[in-house]
Short mmCIF file of C-alpha atoms in Angstrom, two decimals:
data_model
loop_
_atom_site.label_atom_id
_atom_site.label_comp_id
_atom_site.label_asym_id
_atom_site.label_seq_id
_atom_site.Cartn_x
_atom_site.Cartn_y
_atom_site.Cartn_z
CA UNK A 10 -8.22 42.13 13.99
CA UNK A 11 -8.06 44.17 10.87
CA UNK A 12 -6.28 41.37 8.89
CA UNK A 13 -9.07 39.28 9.83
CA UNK A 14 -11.83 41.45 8.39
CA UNK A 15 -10.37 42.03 5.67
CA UNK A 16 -9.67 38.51 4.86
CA UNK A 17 -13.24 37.55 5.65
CA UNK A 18 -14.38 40.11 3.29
CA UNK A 19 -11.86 38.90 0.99
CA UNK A 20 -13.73 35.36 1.27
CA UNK A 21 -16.73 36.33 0.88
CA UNK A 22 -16.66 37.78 -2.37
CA UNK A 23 -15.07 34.55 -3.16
CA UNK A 24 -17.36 32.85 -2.20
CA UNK A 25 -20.16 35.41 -3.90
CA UNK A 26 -18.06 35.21 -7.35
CA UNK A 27 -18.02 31.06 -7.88
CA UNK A 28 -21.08 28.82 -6.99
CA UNK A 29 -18.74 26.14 -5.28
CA UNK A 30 -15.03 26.37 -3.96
CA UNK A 31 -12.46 24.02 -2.05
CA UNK A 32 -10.70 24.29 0.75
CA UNK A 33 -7.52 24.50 -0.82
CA UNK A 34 -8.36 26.73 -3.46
CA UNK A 35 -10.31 29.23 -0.91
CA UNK A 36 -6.15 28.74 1.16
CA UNK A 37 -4.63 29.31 -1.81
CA UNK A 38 -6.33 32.32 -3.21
CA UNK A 39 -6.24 33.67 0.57
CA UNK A 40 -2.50 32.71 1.51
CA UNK A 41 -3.21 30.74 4.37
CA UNK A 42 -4.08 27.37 5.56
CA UNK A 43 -7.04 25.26 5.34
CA UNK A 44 -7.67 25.58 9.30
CA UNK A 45 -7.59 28.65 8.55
CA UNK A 46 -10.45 28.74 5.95
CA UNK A 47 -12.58 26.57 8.07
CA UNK A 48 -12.32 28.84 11.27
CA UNK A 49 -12.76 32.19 9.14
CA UNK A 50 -15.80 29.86 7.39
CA UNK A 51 -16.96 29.20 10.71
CA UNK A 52 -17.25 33.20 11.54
CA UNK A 53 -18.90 34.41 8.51
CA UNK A 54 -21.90 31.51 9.67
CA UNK A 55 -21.98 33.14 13.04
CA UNK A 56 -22.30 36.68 11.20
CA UNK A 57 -25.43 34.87 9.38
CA UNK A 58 -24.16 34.22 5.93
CA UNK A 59 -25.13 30.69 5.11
CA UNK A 60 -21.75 28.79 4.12
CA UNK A 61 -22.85 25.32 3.74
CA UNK A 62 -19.93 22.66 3.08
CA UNK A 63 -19.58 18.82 1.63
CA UNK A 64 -17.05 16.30 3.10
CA UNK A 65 -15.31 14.16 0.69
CA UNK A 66 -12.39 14.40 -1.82
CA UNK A 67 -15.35 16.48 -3.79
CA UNK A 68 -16.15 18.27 -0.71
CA UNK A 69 -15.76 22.30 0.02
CA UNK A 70 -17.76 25.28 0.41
CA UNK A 71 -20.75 27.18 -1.06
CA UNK A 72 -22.87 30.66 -0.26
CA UNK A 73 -26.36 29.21 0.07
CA UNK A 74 -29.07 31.54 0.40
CA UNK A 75 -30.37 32.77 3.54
CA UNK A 76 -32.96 34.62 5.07
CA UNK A 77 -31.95 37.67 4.44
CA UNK A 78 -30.03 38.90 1.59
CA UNK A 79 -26.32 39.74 2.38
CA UNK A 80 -24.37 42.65 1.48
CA UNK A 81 -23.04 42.58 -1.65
CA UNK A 82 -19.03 42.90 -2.57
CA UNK A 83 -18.69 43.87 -5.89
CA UNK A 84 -15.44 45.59 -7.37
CA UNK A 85 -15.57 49.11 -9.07
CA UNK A 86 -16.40 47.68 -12.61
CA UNK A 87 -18.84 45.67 -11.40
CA UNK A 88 -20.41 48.54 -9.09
CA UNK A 89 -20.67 50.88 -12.23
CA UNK A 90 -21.81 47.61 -14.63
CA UNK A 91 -24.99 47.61 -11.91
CA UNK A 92 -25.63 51.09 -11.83
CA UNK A 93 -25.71 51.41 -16.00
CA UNK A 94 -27.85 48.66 -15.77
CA UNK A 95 -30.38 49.32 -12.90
CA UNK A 96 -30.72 53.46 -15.14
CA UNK A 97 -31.66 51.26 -18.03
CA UNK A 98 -34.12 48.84 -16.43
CA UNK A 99 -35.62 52.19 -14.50
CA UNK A 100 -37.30 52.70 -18.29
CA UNK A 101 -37.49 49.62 -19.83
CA UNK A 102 -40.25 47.63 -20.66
CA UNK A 103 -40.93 45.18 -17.72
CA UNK A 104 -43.94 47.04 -15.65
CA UNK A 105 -43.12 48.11 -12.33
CA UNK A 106 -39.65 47.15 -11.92
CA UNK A 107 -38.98 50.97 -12.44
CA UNK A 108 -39.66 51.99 -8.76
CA UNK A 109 -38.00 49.01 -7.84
CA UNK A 110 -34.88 50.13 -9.78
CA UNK A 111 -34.92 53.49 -8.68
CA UNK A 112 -34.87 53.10 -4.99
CA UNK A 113 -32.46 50.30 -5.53
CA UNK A 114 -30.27 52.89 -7.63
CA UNK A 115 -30.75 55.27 -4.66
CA UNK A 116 -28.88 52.83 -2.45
CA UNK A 117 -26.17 52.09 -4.59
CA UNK A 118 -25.18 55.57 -5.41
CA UNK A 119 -25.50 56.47 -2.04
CA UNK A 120 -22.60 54.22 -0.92
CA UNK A 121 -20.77 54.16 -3.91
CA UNK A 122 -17.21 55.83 -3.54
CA UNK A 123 -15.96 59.29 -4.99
CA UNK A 124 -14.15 57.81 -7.79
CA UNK A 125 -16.55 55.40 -9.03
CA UNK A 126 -19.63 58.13 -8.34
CA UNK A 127 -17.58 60.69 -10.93
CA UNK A 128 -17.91 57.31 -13.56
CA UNK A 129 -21.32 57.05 -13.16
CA UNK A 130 -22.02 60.13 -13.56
CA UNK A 131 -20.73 60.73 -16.62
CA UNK A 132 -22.44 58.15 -17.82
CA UNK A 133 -25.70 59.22 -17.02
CA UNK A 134 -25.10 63.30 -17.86
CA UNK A 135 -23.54 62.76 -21.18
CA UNK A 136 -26.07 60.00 -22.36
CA UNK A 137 -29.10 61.14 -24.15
CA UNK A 138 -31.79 58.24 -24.96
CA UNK A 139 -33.64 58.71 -27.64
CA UNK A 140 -37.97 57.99 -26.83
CA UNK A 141 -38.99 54.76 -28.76
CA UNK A 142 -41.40 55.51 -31.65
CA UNK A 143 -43.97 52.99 -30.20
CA UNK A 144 -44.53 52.10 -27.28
CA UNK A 145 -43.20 48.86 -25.80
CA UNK A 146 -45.69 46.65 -24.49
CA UNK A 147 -45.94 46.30 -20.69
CA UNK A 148 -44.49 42.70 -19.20
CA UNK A 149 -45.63 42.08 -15.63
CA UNK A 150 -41.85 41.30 -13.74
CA UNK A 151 -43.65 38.36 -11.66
CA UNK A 152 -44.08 36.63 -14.86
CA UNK A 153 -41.41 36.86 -16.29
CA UNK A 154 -39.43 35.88 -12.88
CA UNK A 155 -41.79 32.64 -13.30
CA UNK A 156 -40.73 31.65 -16.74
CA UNK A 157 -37.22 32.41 -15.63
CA UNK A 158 -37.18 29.78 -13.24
CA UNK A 159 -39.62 27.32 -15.00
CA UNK A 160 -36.74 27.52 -17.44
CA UNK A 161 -33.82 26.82 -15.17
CA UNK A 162 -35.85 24.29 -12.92
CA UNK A 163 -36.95 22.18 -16.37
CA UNK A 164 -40.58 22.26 -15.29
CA UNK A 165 -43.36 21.77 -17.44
CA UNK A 166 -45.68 24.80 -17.59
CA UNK A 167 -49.73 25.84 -18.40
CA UNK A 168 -50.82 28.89 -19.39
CA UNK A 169 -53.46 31.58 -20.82
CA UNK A 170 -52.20 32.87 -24.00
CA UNK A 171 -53.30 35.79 -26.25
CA UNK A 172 -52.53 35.69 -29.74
CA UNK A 173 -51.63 38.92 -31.63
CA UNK A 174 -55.72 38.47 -33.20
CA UNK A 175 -56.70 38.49 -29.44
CA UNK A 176 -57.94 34.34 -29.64
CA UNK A 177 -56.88 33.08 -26.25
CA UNK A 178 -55.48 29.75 -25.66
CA UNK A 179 -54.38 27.56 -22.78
CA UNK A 180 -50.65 26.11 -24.07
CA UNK A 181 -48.99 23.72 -22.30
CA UNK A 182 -45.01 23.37 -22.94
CA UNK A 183 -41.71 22.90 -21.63
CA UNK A 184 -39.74 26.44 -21.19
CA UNK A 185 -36.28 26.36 -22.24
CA UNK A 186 -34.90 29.83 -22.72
CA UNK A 187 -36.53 34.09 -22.54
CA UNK A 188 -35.49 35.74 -25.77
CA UNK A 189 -35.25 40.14 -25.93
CA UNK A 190 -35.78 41.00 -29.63
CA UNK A 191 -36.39 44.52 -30.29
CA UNK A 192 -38.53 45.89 -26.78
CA UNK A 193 -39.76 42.94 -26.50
CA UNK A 194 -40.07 39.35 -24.66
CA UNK A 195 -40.24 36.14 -26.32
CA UNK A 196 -40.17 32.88 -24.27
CA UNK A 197 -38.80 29.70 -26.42
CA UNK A 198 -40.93 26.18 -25.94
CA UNK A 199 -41.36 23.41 -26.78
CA UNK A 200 -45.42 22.98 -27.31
CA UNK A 201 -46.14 19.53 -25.83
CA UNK A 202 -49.59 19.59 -27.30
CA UNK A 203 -48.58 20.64 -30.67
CA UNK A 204 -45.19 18.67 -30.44
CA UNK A 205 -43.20 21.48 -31.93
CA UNK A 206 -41.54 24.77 -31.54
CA UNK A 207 -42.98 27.60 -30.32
CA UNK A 208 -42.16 31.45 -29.47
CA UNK A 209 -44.76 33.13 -27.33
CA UNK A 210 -44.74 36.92 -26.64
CA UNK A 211 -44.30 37.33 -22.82
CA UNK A 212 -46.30 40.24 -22.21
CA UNK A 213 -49.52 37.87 -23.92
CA UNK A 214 -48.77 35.23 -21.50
CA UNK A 215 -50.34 34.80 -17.82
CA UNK A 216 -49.20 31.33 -15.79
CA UNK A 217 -51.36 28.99 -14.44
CA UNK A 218 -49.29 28.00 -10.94
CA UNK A 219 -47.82 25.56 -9.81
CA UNK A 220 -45.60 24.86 -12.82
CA UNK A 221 -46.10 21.19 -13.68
CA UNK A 222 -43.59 17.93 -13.43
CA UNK A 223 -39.92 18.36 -14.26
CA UNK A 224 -38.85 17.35 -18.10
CA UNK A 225 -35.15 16.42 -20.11
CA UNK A 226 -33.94 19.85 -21.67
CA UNK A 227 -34.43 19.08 -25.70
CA UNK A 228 -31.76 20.42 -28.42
CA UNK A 229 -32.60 24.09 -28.80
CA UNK A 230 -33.99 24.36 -32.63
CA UNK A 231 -32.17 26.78 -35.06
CA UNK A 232 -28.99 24.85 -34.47
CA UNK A 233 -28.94 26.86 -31.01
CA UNK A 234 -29.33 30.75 -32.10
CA UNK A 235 -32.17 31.40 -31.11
CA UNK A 236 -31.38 35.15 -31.52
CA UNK A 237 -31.62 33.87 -35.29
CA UNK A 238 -34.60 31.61 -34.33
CA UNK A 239 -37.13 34.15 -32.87
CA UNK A 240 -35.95 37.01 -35.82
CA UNK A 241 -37.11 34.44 -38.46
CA UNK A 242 -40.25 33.64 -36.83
CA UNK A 243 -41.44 36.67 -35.10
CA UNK A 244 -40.75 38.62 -38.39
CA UNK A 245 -42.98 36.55 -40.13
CA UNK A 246 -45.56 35.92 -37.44
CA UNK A 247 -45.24 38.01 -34.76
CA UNK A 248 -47.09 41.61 -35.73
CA UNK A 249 -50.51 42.25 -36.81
CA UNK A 250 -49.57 42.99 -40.77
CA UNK A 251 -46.28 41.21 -42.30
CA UNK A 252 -44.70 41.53 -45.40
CA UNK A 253 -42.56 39.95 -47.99
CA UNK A 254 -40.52 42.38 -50.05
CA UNK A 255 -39.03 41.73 -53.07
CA UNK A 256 -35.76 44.39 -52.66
CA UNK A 257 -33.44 45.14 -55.83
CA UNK A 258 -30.19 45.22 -54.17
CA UNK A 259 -27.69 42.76 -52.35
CA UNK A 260 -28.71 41.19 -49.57
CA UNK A 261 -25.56 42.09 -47.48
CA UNK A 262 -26.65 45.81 -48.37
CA UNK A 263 -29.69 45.76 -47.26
CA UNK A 264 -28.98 43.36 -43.96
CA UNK A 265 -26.73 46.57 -43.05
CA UNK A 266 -29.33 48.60 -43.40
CA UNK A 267 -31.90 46.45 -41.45
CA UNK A 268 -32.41 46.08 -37.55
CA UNK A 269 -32.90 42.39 -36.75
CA UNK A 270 -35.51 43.52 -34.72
CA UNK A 271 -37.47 44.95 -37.78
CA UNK A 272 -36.93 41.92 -40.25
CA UNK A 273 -35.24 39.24 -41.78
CA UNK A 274 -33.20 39.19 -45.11
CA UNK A 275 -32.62 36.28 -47.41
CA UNK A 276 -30.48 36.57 -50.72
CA UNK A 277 -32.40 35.73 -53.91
CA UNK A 278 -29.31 36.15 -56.10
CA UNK A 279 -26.51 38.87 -55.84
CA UNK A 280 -28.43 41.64 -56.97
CA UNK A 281 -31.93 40.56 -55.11
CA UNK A 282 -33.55 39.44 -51.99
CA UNK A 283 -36.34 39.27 -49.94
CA UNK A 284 -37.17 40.94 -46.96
CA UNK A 285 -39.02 39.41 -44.20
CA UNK A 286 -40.83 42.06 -41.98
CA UNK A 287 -43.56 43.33 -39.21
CA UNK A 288 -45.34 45.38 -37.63
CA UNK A 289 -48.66 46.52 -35.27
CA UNK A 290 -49.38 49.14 -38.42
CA UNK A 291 -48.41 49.63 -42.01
CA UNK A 292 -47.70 53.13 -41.43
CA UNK A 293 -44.52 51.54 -39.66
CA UNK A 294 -43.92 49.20 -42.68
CA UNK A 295 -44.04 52.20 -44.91
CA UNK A 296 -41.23 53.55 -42.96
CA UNK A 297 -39.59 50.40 -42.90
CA UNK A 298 -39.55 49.96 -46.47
CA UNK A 299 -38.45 53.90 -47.60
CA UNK A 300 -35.90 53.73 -45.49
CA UNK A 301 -34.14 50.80 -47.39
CA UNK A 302 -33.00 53.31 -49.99
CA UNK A 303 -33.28 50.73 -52.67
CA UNK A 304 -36.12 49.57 -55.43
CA UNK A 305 -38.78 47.43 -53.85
CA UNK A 306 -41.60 45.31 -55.15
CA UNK A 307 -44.44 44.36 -52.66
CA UNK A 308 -47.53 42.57 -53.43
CA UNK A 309 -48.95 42.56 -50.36
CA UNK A 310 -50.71 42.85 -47.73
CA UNK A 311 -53.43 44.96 -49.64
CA UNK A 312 -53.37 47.48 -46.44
CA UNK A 313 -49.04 48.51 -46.89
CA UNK A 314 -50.01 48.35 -51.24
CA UNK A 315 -52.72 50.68 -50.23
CA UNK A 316 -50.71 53.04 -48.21
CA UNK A 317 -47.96 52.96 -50.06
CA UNK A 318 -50.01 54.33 -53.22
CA UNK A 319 -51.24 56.83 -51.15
CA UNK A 320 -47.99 58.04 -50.24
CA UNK A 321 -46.56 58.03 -53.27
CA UNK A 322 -49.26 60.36 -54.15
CA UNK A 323 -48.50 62.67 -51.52
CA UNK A 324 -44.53 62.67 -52.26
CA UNK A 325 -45.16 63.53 -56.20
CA UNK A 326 -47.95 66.27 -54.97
CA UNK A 327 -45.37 67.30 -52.85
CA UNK A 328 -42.31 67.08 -55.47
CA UNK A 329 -44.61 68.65 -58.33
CA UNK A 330 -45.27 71.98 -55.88
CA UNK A 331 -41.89 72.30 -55.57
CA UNK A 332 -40.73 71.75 -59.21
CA UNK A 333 -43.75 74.73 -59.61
CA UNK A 334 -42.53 76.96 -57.05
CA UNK A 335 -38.91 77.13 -58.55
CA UNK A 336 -40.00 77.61 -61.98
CA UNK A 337 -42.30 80.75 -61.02
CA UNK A 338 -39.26 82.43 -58.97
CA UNK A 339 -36.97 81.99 -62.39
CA UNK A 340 -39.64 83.67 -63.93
CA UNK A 341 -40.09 86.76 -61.19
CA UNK A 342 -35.93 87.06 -61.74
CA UNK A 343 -35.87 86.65 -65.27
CA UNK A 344 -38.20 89.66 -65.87
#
């Protein structure tokens, strides 16, 4: 009796790990016989898992999904890979998928073994995670579950969308893939009215259901990376104020020195380039830009030119004082 639990324990996290298996691959990885298989098959259906299988020389087995969800077999990496990852979604960006993840978390730590418990926690006490300095905005987890599968199903969808100048829109387009770039969701389409590319910020976006008819997948633009694809355009278009700086130093240099989810670089020659960026202020520009540690010319928008002056202000101000306050205290020792 004990060989035969474990063995159907042993199947089903075969059949959990691989959308579709044989019969003589589920024997083989098993040791035992194909009879075998389709008996120990036949009690995992009267336990309620739904194993559905195909006759043919194509034919086998697959974990459909059932009324309720199944336990879960997952091996110790893959217990500790979930835990990491339900701690980060408990304060991430996707709006209430945090209580969700907590009492999810609660259930997996709660049956998680001694060994793999000591892992975990170490993870989580010697972790510190450092508070975002804006924000992110809040995405609504229903919607982005929607896009999700509009994507994988290949189904035309419609809806509302608010532009970063608040003009709202009704888009119709065909979803191919979600895109995180910095703390936030982008959802690549192609615009069927527009008959181009698009990137749309998920948390502006609010379906219209039922998702339309099915489409053919298209070849995803930027030569498939669209990591790459939504930088370039979100840097340029994706924020409130945007800027083009002209930096004075290599543009490897200053790449290192730039999060892709800030900007975009592009070499002008070895010693220059130009740096593609945004952002919902200009006080987060100015940041941006000091932080380069390299000359910088910038033209615009008249908003970051006016900040900037006033900052540089401030800094001499500041760097004058100080030049002041030394001299005086070389007087006071000299006499």
């Amino acid at each position: 009796m004990w060989e035969t639990s474990a063995r159907l324990l042993k199947l089903l996290s075969l059949l959990q790990a691989r959308r579709d298996w044989s019969g003589a691959d589920l024997a083989d990885r098993l040791a035992v016989s194909e009879r075998t298989v389709r008996r120990d098959v036949e009690r995992l259906r009267d336990l309620g898992y739904p194993v559905h299988a195909s006759r043919g020389t194509d034919g086998g087995y697959r974990l459909g999904a059932g009324a309720a969800m199944p336990p879960l077999l997952l091996d110790d990496d893959e217990a500790v890979a979930v835990v990491v990852g339900l701690r980060t979604a408990a304060r991430g960006p996707v709006a209430g998928i945090e209580e969700a993840s907590v009492r999810a978390l609660a259930k997996l730590e709660q049956v998680l073994p001694a060994r793999l418990r000591r892992r975990v926690s170490a993870v989580a006490d010697y972790t510190v995670p450092i508070p975002p300095d804006t924000p992110a905005p809040a995405i609504d987890p229903a919607t982005l579950t929607t896009l999700a599968a509009a994507c994988r199903d290949h189904e035309r969808l419609r809806f509302d969308y608010r532009s970063h100048d608040g003009t709202a829109t009704i888009r119709t387009v065909e979803p191919h893939r979600l895109v995180t770039w910095g703390r936030r969701w982008y959802l690549v389409a192609w615009d069927v009215e527009r008959d181009d590319w698009r990137t749309f910020r998920v948390d502006r976006v609010e379906p219209r259901i039922p998702t339309g008819p099915r489409f053919t997948p298209r070849e995803l633009p930027g030569d498939g990376d669209l990591a790459g694809y939504v930088a370039r355009g979100v840097s340029g278009a994706g924020f409130r104020f945007r800027a083009r700086v002209t930096v004075h130093a290599p543009a490897d240099v200053i790449a290192a020195r730039v999060n892709p989810a800030v900007g975009v670089v592009e070499a002008v020659d070895e010693r220059t380039c130009v740096l593609s960026c945004g952002a919902d202020s200009v006080d987060t520009l100015a940041v941006y830009l000091g932080l380069l540690d390299a000359d910088f010319d910038v033209t615009g928008p008249p908003e970051l030119v006016a900040r900037l002056d006033l900052l540089a202000t401030r800094y001499h101000r500041a760097h004058t004082g100080f030049r002041f306050a030394i001299s005086r205290g070389r007087d006071r020792v000299g006499r």
